[in-house]
Coordinates of C-alpha atoms in Angstrom, one line a residue:
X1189 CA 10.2 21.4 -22.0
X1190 CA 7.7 18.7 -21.1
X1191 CA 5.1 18.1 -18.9
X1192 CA 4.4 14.3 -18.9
X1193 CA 5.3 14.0 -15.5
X1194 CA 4.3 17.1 -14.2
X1195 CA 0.7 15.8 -15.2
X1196 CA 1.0 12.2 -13.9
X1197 CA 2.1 13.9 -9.9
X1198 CA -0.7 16.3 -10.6
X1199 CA -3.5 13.6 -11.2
X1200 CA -1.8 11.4 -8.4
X1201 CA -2.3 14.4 -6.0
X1202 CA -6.0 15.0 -7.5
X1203 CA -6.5 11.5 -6.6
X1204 CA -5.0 11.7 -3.4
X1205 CA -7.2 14.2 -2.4
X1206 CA -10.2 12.2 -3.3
X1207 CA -9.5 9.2 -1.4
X1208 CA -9.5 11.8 1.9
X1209 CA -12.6 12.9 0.8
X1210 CA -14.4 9.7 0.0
X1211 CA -13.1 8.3 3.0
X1212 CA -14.8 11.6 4.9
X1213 CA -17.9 11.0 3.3
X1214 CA -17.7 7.2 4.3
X1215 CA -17.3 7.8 7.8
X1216 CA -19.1 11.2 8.4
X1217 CA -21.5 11.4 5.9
X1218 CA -24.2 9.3 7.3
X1219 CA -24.3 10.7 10.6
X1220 CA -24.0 13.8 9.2
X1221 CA -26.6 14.4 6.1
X1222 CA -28.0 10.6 6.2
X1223 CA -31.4 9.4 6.8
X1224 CA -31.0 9.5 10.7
X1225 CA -28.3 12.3 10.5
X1226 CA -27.8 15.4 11.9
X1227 CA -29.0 17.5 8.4
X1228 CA -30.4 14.9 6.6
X1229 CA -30.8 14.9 2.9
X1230 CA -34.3 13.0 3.1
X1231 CA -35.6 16.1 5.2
X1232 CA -34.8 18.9 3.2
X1233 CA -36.4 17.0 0.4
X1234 CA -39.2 16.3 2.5
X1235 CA -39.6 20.1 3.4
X1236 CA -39.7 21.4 -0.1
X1237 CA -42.6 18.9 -1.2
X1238 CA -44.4 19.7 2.2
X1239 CA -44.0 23.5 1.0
X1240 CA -45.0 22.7 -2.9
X1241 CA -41.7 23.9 -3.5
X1242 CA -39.7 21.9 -6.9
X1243 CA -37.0 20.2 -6.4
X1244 CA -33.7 22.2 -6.9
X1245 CA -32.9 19.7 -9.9
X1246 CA -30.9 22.3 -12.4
X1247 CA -30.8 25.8 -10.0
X1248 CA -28.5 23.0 -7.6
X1249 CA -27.7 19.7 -9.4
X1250 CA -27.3 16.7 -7.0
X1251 CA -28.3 13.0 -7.3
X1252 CA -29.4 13.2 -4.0
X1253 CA -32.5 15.1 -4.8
X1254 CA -33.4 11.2 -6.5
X1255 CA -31.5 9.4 -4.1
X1256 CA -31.2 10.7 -0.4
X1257 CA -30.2 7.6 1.4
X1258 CA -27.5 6.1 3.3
X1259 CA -26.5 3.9 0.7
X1260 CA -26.4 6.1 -1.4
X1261 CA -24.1 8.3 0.4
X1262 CA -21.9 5.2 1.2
X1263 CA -21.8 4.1 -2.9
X1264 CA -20.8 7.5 -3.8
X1265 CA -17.9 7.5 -0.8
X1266 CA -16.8 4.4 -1.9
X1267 CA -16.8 5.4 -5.7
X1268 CA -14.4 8.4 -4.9
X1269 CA -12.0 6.1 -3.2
X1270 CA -11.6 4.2 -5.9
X1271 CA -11.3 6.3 -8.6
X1272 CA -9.3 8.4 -6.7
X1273 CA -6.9 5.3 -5.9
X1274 CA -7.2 4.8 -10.0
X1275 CA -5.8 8.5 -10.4
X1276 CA -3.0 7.3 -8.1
X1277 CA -1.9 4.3 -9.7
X1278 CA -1.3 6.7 -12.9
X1279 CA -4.4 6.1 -14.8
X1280 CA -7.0 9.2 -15.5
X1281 CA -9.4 10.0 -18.3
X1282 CA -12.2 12.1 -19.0
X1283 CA -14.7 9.3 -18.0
X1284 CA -13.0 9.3 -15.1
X1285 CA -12.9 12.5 -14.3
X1286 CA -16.7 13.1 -14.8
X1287 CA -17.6 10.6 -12.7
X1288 CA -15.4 12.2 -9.6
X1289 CA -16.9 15.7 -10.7
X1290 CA -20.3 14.5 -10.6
X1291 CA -20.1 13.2 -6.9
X1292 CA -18.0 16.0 -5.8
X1293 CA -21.1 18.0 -7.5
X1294 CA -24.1 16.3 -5.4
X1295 CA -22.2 17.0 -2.3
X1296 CA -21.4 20.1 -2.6
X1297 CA -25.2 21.0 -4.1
X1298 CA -27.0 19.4 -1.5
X1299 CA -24.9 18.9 1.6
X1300 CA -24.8 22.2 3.1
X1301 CA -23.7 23.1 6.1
X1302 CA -21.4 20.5 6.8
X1303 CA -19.9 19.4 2.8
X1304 CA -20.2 23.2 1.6
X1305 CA -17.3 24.7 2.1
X1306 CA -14.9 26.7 -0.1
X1307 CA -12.5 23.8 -0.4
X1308 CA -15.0 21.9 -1.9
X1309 CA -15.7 24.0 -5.0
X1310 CA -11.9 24.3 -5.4
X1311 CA -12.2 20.4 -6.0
X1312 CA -14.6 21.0 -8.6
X1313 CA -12.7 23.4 -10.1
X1314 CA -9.5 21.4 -10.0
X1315 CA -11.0 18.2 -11.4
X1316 CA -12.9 20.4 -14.3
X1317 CA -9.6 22.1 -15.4
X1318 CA -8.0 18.7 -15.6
X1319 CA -10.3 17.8 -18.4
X1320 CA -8.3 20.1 -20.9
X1321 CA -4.9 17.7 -21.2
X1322 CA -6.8 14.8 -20.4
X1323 CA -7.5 12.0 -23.1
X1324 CA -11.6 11.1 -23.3
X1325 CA -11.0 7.7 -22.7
X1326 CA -7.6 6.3 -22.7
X1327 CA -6.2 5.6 -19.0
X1328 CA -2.5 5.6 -19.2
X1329 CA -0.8 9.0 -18.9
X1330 CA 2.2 7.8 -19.9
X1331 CA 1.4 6.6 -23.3
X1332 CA 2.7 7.8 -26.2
X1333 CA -0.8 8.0 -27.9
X1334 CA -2.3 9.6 -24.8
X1335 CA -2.6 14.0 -25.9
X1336 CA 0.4 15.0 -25.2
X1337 CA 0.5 17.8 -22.0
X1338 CA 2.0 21.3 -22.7
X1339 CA 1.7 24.2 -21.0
X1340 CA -0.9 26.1 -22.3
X1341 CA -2.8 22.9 -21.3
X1342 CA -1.6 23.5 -17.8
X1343 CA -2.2 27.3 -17.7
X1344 CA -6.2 27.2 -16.4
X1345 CA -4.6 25.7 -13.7
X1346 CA -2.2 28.2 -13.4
X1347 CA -4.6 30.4 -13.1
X1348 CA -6.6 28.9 -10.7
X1349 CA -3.4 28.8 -7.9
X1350 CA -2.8 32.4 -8.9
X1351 CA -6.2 33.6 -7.9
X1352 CA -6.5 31.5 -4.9
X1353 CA -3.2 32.7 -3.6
X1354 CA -3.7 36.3 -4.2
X1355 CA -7.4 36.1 -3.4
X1356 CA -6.3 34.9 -0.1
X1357 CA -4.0 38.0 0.0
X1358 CA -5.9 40.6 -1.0
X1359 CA -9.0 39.5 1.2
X1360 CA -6.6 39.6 4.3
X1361 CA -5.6 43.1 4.2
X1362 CA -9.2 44.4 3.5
X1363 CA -11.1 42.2 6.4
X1364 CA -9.3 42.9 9.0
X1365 CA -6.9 45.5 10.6
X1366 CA -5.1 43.0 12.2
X1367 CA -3.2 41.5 8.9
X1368 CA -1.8 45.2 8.4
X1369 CA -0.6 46.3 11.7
X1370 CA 0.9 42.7 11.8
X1371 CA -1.0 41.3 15.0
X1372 CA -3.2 38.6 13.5
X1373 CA -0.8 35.8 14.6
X1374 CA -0.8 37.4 17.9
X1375 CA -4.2 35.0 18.8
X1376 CA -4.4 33.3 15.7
X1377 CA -3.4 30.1 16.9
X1378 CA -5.6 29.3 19.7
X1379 CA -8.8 30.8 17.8
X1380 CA -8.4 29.3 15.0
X1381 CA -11.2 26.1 14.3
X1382 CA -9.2 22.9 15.0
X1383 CA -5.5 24.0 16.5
X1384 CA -3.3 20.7 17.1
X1385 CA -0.3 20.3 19.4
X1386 CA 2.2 22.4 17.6
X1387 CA -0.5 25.0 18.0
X1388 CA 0.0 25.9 21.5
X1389 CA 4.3 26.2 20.8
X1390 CA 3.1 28.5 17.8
X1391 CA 1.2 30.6 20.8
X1392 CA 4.1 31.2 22.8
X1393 CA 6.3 32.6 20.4
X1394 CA 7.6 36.4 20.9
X1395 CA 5.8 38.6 19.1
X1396 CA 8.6 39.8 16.7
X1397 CA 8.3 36.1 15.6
X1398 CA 4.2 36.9 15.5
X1399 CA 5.2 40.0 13.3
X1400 CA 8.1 38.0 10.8
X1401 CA 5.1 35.2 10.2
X1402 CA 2.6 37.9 8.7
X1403 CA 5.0 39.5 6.3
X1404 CA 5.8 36.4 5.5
X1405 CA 2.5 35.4 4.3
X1406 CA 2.0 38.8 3.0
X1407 CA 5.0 38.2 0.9
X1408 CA 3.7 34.8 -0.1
X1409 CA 0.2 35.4 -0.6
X1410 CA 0.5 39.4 -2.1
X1411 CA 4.0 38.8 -4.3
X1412 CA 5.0 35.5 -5.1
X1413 CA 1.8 34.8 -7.0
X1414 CA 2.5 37.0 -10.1
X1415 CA 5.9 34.9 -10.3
X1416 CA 3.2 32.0 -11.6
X1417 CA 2.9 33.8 -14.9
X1418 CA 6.4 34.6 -15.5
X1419 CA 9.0 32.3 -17.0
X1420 CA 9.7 28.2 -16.1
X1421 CA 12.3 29.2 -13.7
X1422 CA 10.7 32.4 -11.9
X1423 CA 7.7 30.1 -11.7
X1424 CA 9.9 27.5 -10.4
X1425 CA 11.0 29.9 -7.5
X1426 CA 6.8 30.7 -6.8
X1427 CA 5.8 27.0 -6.5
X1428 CA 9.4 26.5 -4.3
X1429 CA 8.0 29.3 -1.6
X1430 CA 4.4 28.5 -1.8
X1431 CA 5.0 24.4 -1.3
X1432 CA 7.1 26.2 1.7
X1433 CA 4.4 28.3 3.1
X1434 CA 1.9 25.2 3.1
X1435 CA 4.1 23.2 5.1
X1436 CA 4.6 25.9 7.5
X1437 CA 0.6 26.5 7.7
X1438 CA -0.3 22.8 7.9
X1439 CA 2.6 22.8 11.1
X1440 CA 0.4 25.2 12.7
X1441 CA -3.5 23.8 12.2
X1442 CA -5.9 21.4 11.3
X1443 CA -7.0 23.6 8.7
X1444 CA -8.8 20.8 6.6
X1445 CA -7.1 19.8 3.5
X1446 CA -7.2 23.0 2.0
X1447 CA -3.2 23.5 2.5
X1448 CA -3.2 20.2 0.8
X1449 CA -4.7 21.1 -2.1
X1450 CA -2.7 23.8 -2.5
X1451 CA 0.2 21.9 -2.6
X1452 CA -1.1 19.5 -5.3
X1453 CA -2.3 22.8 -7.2
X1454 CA 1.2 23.9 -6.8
X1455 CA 2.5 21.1 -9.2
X1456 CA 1.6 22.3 -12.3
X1457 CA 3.6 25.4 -12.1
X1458 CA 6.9 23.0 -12.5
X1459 CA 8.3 21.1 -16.0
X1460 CA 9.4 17.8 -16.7
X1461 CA 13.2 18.6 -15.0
X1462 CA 11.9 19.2 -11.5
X1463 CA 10.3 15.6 -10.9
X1464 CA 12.6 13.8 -13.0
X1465 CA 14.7 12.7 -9.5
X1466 CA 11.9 11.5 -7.9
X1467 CA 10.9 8.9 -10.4
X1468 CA 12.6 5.6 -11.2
X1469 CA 15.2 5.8 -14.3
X1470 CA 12.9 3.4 -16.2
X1471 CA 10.4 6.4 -16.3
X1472 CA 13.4 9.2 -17.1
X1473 CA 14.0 6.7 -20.1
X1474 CA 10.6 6.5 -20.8
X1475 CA 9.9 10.4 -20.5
X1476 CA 13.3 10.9 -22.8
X1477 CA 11.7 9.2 -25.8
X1478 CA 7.7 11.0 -24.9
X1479 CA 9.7 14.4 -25.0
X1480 CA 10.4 14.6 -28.9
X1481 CA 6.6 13.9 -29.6
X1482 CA 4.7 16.8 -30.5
X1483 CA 1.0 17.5 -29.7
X1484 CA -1.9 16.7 -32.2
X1485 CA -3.9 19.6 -34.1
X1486 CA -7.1 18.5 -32.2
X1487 CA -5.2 18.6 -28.8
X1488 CA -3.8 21.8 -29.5
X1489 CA -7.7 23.6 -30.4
X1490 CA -9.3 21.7 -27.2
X1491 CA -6.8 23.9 -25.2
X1492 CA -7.6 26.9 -27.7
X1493 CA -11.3 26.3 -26.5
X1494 CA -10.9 26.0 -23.0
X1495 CA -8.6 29.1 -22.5
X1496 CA -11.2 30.9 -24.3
X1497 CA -14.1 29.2 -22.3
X1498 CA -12.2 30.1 -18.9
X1499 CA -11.6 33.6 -19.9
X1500 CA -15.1 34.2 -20.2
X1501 CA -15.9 32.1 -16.6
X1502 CA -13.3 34.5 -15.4
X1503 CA -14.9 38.0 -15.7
X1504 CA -16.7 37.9 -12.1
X1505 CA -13.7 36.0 -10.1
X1506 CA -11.9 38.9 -11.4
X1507 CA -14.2 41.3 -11.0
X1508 CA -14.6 40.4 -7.3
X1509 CA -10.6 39.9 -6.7
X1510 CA -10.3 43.2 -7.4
X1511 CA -13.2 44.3 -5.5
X1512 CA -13.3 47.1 -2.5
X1513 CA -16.1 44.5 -1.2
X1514 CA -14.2 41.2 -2.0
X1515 CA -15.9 37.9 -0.9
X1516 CA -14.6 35.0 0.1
X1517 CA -15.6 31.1 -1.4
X1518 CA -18.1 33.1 -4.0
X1519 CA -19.5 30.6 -6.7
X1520 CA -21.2 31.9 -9.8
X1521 CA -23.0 29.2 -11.3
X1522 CA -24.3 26.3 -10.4
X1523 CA -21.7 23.8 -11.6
X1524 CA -18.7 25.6 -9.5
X1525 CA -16.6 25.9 -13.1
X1526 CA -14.7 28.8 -12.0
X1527 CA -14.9 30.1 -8.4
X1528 CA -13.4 33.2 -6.2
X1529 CA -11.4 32.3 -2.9
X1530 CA -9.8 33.3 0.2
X1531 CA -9.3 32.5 3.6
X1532 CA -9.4 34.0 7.1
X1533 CA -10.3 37.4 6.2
X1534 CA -10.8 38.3 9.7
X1535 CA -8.8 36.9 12.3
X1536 CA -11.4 35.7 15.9
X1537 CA -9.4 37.6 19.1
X1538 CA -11.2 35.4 21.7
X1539 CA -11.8 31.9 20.9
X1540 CA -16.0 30.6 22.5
X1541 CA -16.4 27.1 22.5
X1542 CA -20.2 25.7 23.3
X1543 CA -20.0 23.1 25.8
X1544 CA -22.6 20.5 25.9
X1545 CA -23.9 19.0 29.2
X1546 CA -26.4 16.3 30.7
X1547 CA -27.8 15.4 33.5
X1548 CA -29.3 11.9 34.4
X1549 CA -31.2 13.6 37.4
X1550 CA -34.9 13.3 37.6
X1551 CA -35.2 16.4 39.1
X1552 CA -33.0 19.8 38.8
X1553 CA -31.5 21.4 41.8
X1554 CA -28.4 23.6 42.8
X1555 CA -26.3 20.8 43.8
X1556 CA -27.5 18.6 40.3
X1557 CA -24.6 16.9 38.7
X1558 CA -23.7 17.6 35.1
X1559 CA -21.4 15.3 32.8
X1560 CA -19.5 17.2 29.8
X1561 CA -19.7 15.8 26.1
X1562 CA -16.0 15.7 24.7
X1563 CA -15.2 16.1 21.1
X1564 CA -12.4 14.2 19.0
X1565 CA -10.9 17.7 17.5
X1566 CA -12.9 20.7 19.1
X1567 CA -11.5 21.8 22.4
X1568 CA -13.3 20.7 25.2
X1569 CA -12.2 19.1 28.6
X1570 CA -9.1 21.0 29.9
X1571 CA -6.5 17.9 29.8
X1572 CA -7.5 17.0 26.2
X1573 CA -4.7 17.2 23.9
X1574 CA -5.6 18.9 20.3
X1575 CA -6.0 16.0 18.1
X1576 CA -3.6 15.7 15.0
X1577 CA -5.5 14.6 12.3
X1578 CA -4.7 17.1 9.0
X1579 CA -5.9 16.6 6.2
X1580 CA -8.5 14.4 7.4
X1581 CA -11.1 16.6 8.5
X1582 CA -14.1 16.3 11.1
X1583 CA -16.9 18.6 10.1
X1584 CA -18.8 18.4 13.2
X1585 CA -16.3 19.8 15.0
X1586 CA -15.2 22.5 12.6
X1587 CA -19.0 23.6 12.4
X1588 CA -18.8 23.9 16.0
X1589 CA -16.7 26.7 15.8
X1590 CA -18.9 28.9 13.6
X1591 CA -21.9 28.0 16.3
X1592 CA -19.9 29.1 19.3
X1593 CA -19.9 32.7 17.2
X1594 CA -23.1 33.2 18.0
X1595 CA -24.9 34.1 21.4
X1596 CA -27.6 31.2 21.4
X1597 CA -28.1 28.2 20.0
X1598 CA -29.2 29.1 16.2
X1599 CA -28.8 25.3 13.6
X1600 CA -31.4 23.1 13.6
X1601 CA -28.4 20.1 13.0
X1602 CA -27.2 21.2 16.9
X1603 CA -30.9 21.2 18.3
X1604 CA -31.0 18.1 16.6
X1605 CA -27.5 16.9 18.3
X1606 CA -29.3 17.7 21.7
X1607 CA -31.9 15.9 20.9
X1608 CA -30.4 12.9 19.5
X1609 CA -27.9 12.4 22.7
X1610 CA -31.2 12.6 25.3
X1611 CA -32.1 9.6 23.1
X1612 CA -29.1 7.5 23.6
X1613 CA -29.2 7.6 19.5
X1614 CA -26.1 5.4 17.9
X1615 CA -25.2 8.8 15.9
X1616 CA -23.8 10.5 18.7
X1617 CA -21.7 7.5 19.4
X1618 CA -19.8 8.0 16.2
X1619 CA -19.6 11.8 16.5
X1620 CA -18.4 12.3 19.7
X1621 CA -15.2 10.5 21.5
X1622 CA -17.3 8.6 24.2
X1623 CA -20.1 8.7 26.4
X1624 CA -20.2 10.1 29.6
X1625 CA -22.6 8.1 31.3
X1626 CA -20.9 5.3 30.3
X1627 CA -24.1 3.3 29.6
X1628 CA -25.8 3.7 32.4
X1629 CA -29.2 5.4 31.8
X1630 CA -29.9 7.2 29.0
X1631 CA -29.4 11.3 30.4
X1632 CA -33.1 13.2 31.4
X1633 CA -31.5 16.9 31.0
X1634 CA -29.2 18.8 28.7
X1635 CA -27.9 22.1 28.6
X1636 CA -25.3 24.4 26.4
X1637 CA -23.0 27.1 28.0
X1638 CA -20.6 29.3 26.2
X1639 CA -17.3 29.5 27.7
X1640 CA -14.2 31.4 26.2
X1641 CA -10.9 29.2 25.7
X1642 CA -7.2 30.2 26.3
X1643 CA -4.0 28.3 26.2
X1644 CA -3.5 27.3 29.3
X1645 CA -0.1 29.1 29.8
X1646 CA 3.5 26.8 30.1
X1647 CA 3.5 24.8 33.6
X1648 CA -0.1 24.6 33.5
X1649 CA -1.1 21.5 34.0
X1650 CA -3.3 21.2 31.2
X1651 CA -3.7 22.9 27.6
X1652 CA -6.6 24.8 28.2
X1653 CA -8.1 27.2 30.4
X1654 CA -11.7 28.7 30.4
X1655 CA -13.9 30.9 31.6
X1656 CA -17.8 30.9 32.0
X1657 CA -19.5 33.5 29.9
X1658 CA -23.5 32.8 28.9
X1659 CA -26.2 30.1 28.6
X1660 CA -25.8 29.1 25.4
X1661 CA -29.0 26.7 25.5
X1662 CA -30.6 26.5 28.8
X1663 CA -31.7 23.1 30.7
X1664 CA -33.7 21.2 28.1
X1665 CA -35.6 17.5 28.5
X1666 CA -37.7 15.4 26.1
X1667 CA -41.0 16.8 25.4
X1668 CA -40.4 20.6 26.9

């Protein structure tokens, strides 16, 4: 068996993914952690030298603790799309992969809340387990003096799908009651942090067809992943279901490009025979004559020395996968090498949504007039379709969702929202689908109220309904 192809999809996917990323970063990142951003880099920075704190240089490594600005940000945005378009045209080395690793790194190290979630350490895992069966500096992967891939090369990737799988599995039937008596799907789909259209036909399925989808994933996540470290074919048959169960779960959600990843991930589990018929028949003929070569001494102790490397990284993933108190997106170091996972360990019953609100009025009365905010993906006006827009992924929005958990307005980056749309700043423009007010004066008042979203049920006129539950933040001005 070979695995020339296997790697060339796999580093097309990696690079895939980073092209979604850099592209996020490009268009989020400096409203988001830039110098006039919501969170922004230059302030946190500012607040530890204010406090005589050090710099977080090798406790957190980022770049951004030298360079915090918004070119910056852009450069680095900018360098992931190309590499990652690089990695798609079939060309990938170490040098390569360092560089990607190291941006991924600052981001994830210093961009907290909004570039800090658990999809993001699975890209530094991903792109650090690709450096065992890639060549230090040669660019094509399908050159005969490139190392050549095998599976033990492969396996730390293996690995990683199998604990992210079963991870996901195992943290689902301790978190919440819901996954075993088979009712999480029951309200999963309209609480869930960015549901699309197909969400709401998801919703109004019977319940048996509710119960069928969580034994399904069950199945998926709980069984399937031990077929990873059986032989080609029973693997075969794992990566078959779980390239399935992603394409069902990205039918149902915006759920970032975590499904995505997956997918890619999913890759490695197959040999040279499964991707054959999706290449031209100038690369079977090229793959034919690669097949007979066989791997170098060095190549062969480089994957010696990274099994043995990741076995020891392993001890605490696999410590806390088989944990009573299992946590979800844990990191261990401060590089992200390897990483524990999981996802939706307890299902939200009732879905809160903060709604934003201004007022150009002078003066507040009963009768004052209040205009709504909307978002591009978060739910807010009734009418307003759920966007479409997996596996691009709007952090503003998502972040949203985690506020709306709580009873009162909590993150300075949302106090600094308010504040930002009283000032007519150009952020807000870029963050939010328009403005209410249309240009006309810039708004003197704004408020926050929580409400709690349902479907709107079929022959509604629009696809949501709410009701009115608390003040979330109440009526605020300049200078108050």
């Amino acid at each position: 068996m070979s695995y020339w192809l296997t790697r060339l999809f796999f580093i097309r996917g990696l690079g895939s993914l980073y092209i979604i990323m850099g592209s996020i970063l490009f268009f989020q990142g400096p409203s988001l952690i830039g110098e006039n951003g919501l969170h922004p880099l230059s302030d946190i920075i500012a607040g530890l030298n204010s406090r005589g704190e050090e710099l977080p240089l090798w406790s957190s490594p980022s770049v951004f603790w030298w360079l915090a600005s918004n070119e910056i940000i852009l450069t680095m945005a900018v360098i992931m799309i190309l590499l990652g378009a690089i990695l798609v045209a079939g060309y990938c080395n170490i040098i390569v992969l360092f560089i990607l690793w190291g941006c991924q790194l600052s981001l994830v190290n210093a961009g907290s809340p909004f570039f800090a979630f658990g999809w993001e350490t699975m890209m530094l895992e991903m792109t650090f387990l690709s450096c065992f069966f890639i060549h230090p500096w040669r660019l094509n992967l399908l050159s005969e003096k490139n190392f050549i891939p095998q599976y033990w090369s492969f396996f730390p990737l293996i690995w990683l799908l199998f604990r992210l799988i079963l991870g996901a599995g195992l943290i689902k039937i301790r978190g919440d009651h819901c996954w075993l008596d088979l009712t999480c799907m029951d309200y999963h789909y309209q609480t869930q942090p960015n549901p699309h259209p197909l969400s709401w036909f998801y919703h109004q399925a019977p319940r048996w067809f509710h119960r069928a989808e969580v034994l399904f994933t069950h199945f998926s996540e709980l069984l399937v992943p031990f077929l990873f470290l059986g032989p080609q074919k029973i693997r075969r048959v794992g990566g078959i279901i779980i390239i399935i169960f992603q394409m069902i779960l990205m039918s149902t959600g915006n759920l970032a490009f975590i499904n995505w990843q997956t997918l890619v991930l999913s890759l490695v589990v197959f040999d040279d025979s499964f991707f054959k018929p999706f290449v031209f028949s100038q690369t079977q003929s090229k793959i034919k004559k690669l097949e007979n070569l066989k791997p170098s001494l060095l190549f062969q102790r480089i994957t010696f020395c990274a099994l043995f490397v990741i076995a020891l990284l392993s001890y605490q993933p696999i410590k806390n996968l088989f944990s009573s108190e299992q946590r979800m997106n844990q990191s261990y170091n401060q590089f992200h090498l390897i990483n524990s996972y999981g996802l939706f360990g307890s299902i939200t019953q009732k879905r809160f949504e903060v709604v934003i609100s201004a007022s150009n009025e002078k003066k507040l009365s009963p009768t004052t007039a209040w205009r709504e905010y909307n978002f591009y993906c978060k739910p807010s006006a009734l009418d307003q379709r759920p966007c479409l827009i997996t596996p691009y992924h709007l952090r503003l929005d998502w972040q949203m969702w985690f506020s709306a958990m709580r009873p009162q307005l909590q993150e300075p980056w949302l106090a600094r929202l308010a504040e930002k749309i009283l000032k007519g700043d150009p952020v807000v423009e870029k963050l939010l689908i328009q403005d209410p007010f249309h240009g006309e004066d810039r708004p003197i008042w704004i408020k926050m109220d929580l409400y709690e979203y349902k479907f709107a049920p079929p022959g509604y006129s629009g696809w949501w309904e709410r009701e009115w539950v608390q003040i979330y933040l109440k009526p605020s001005r300049l200078g108050l």
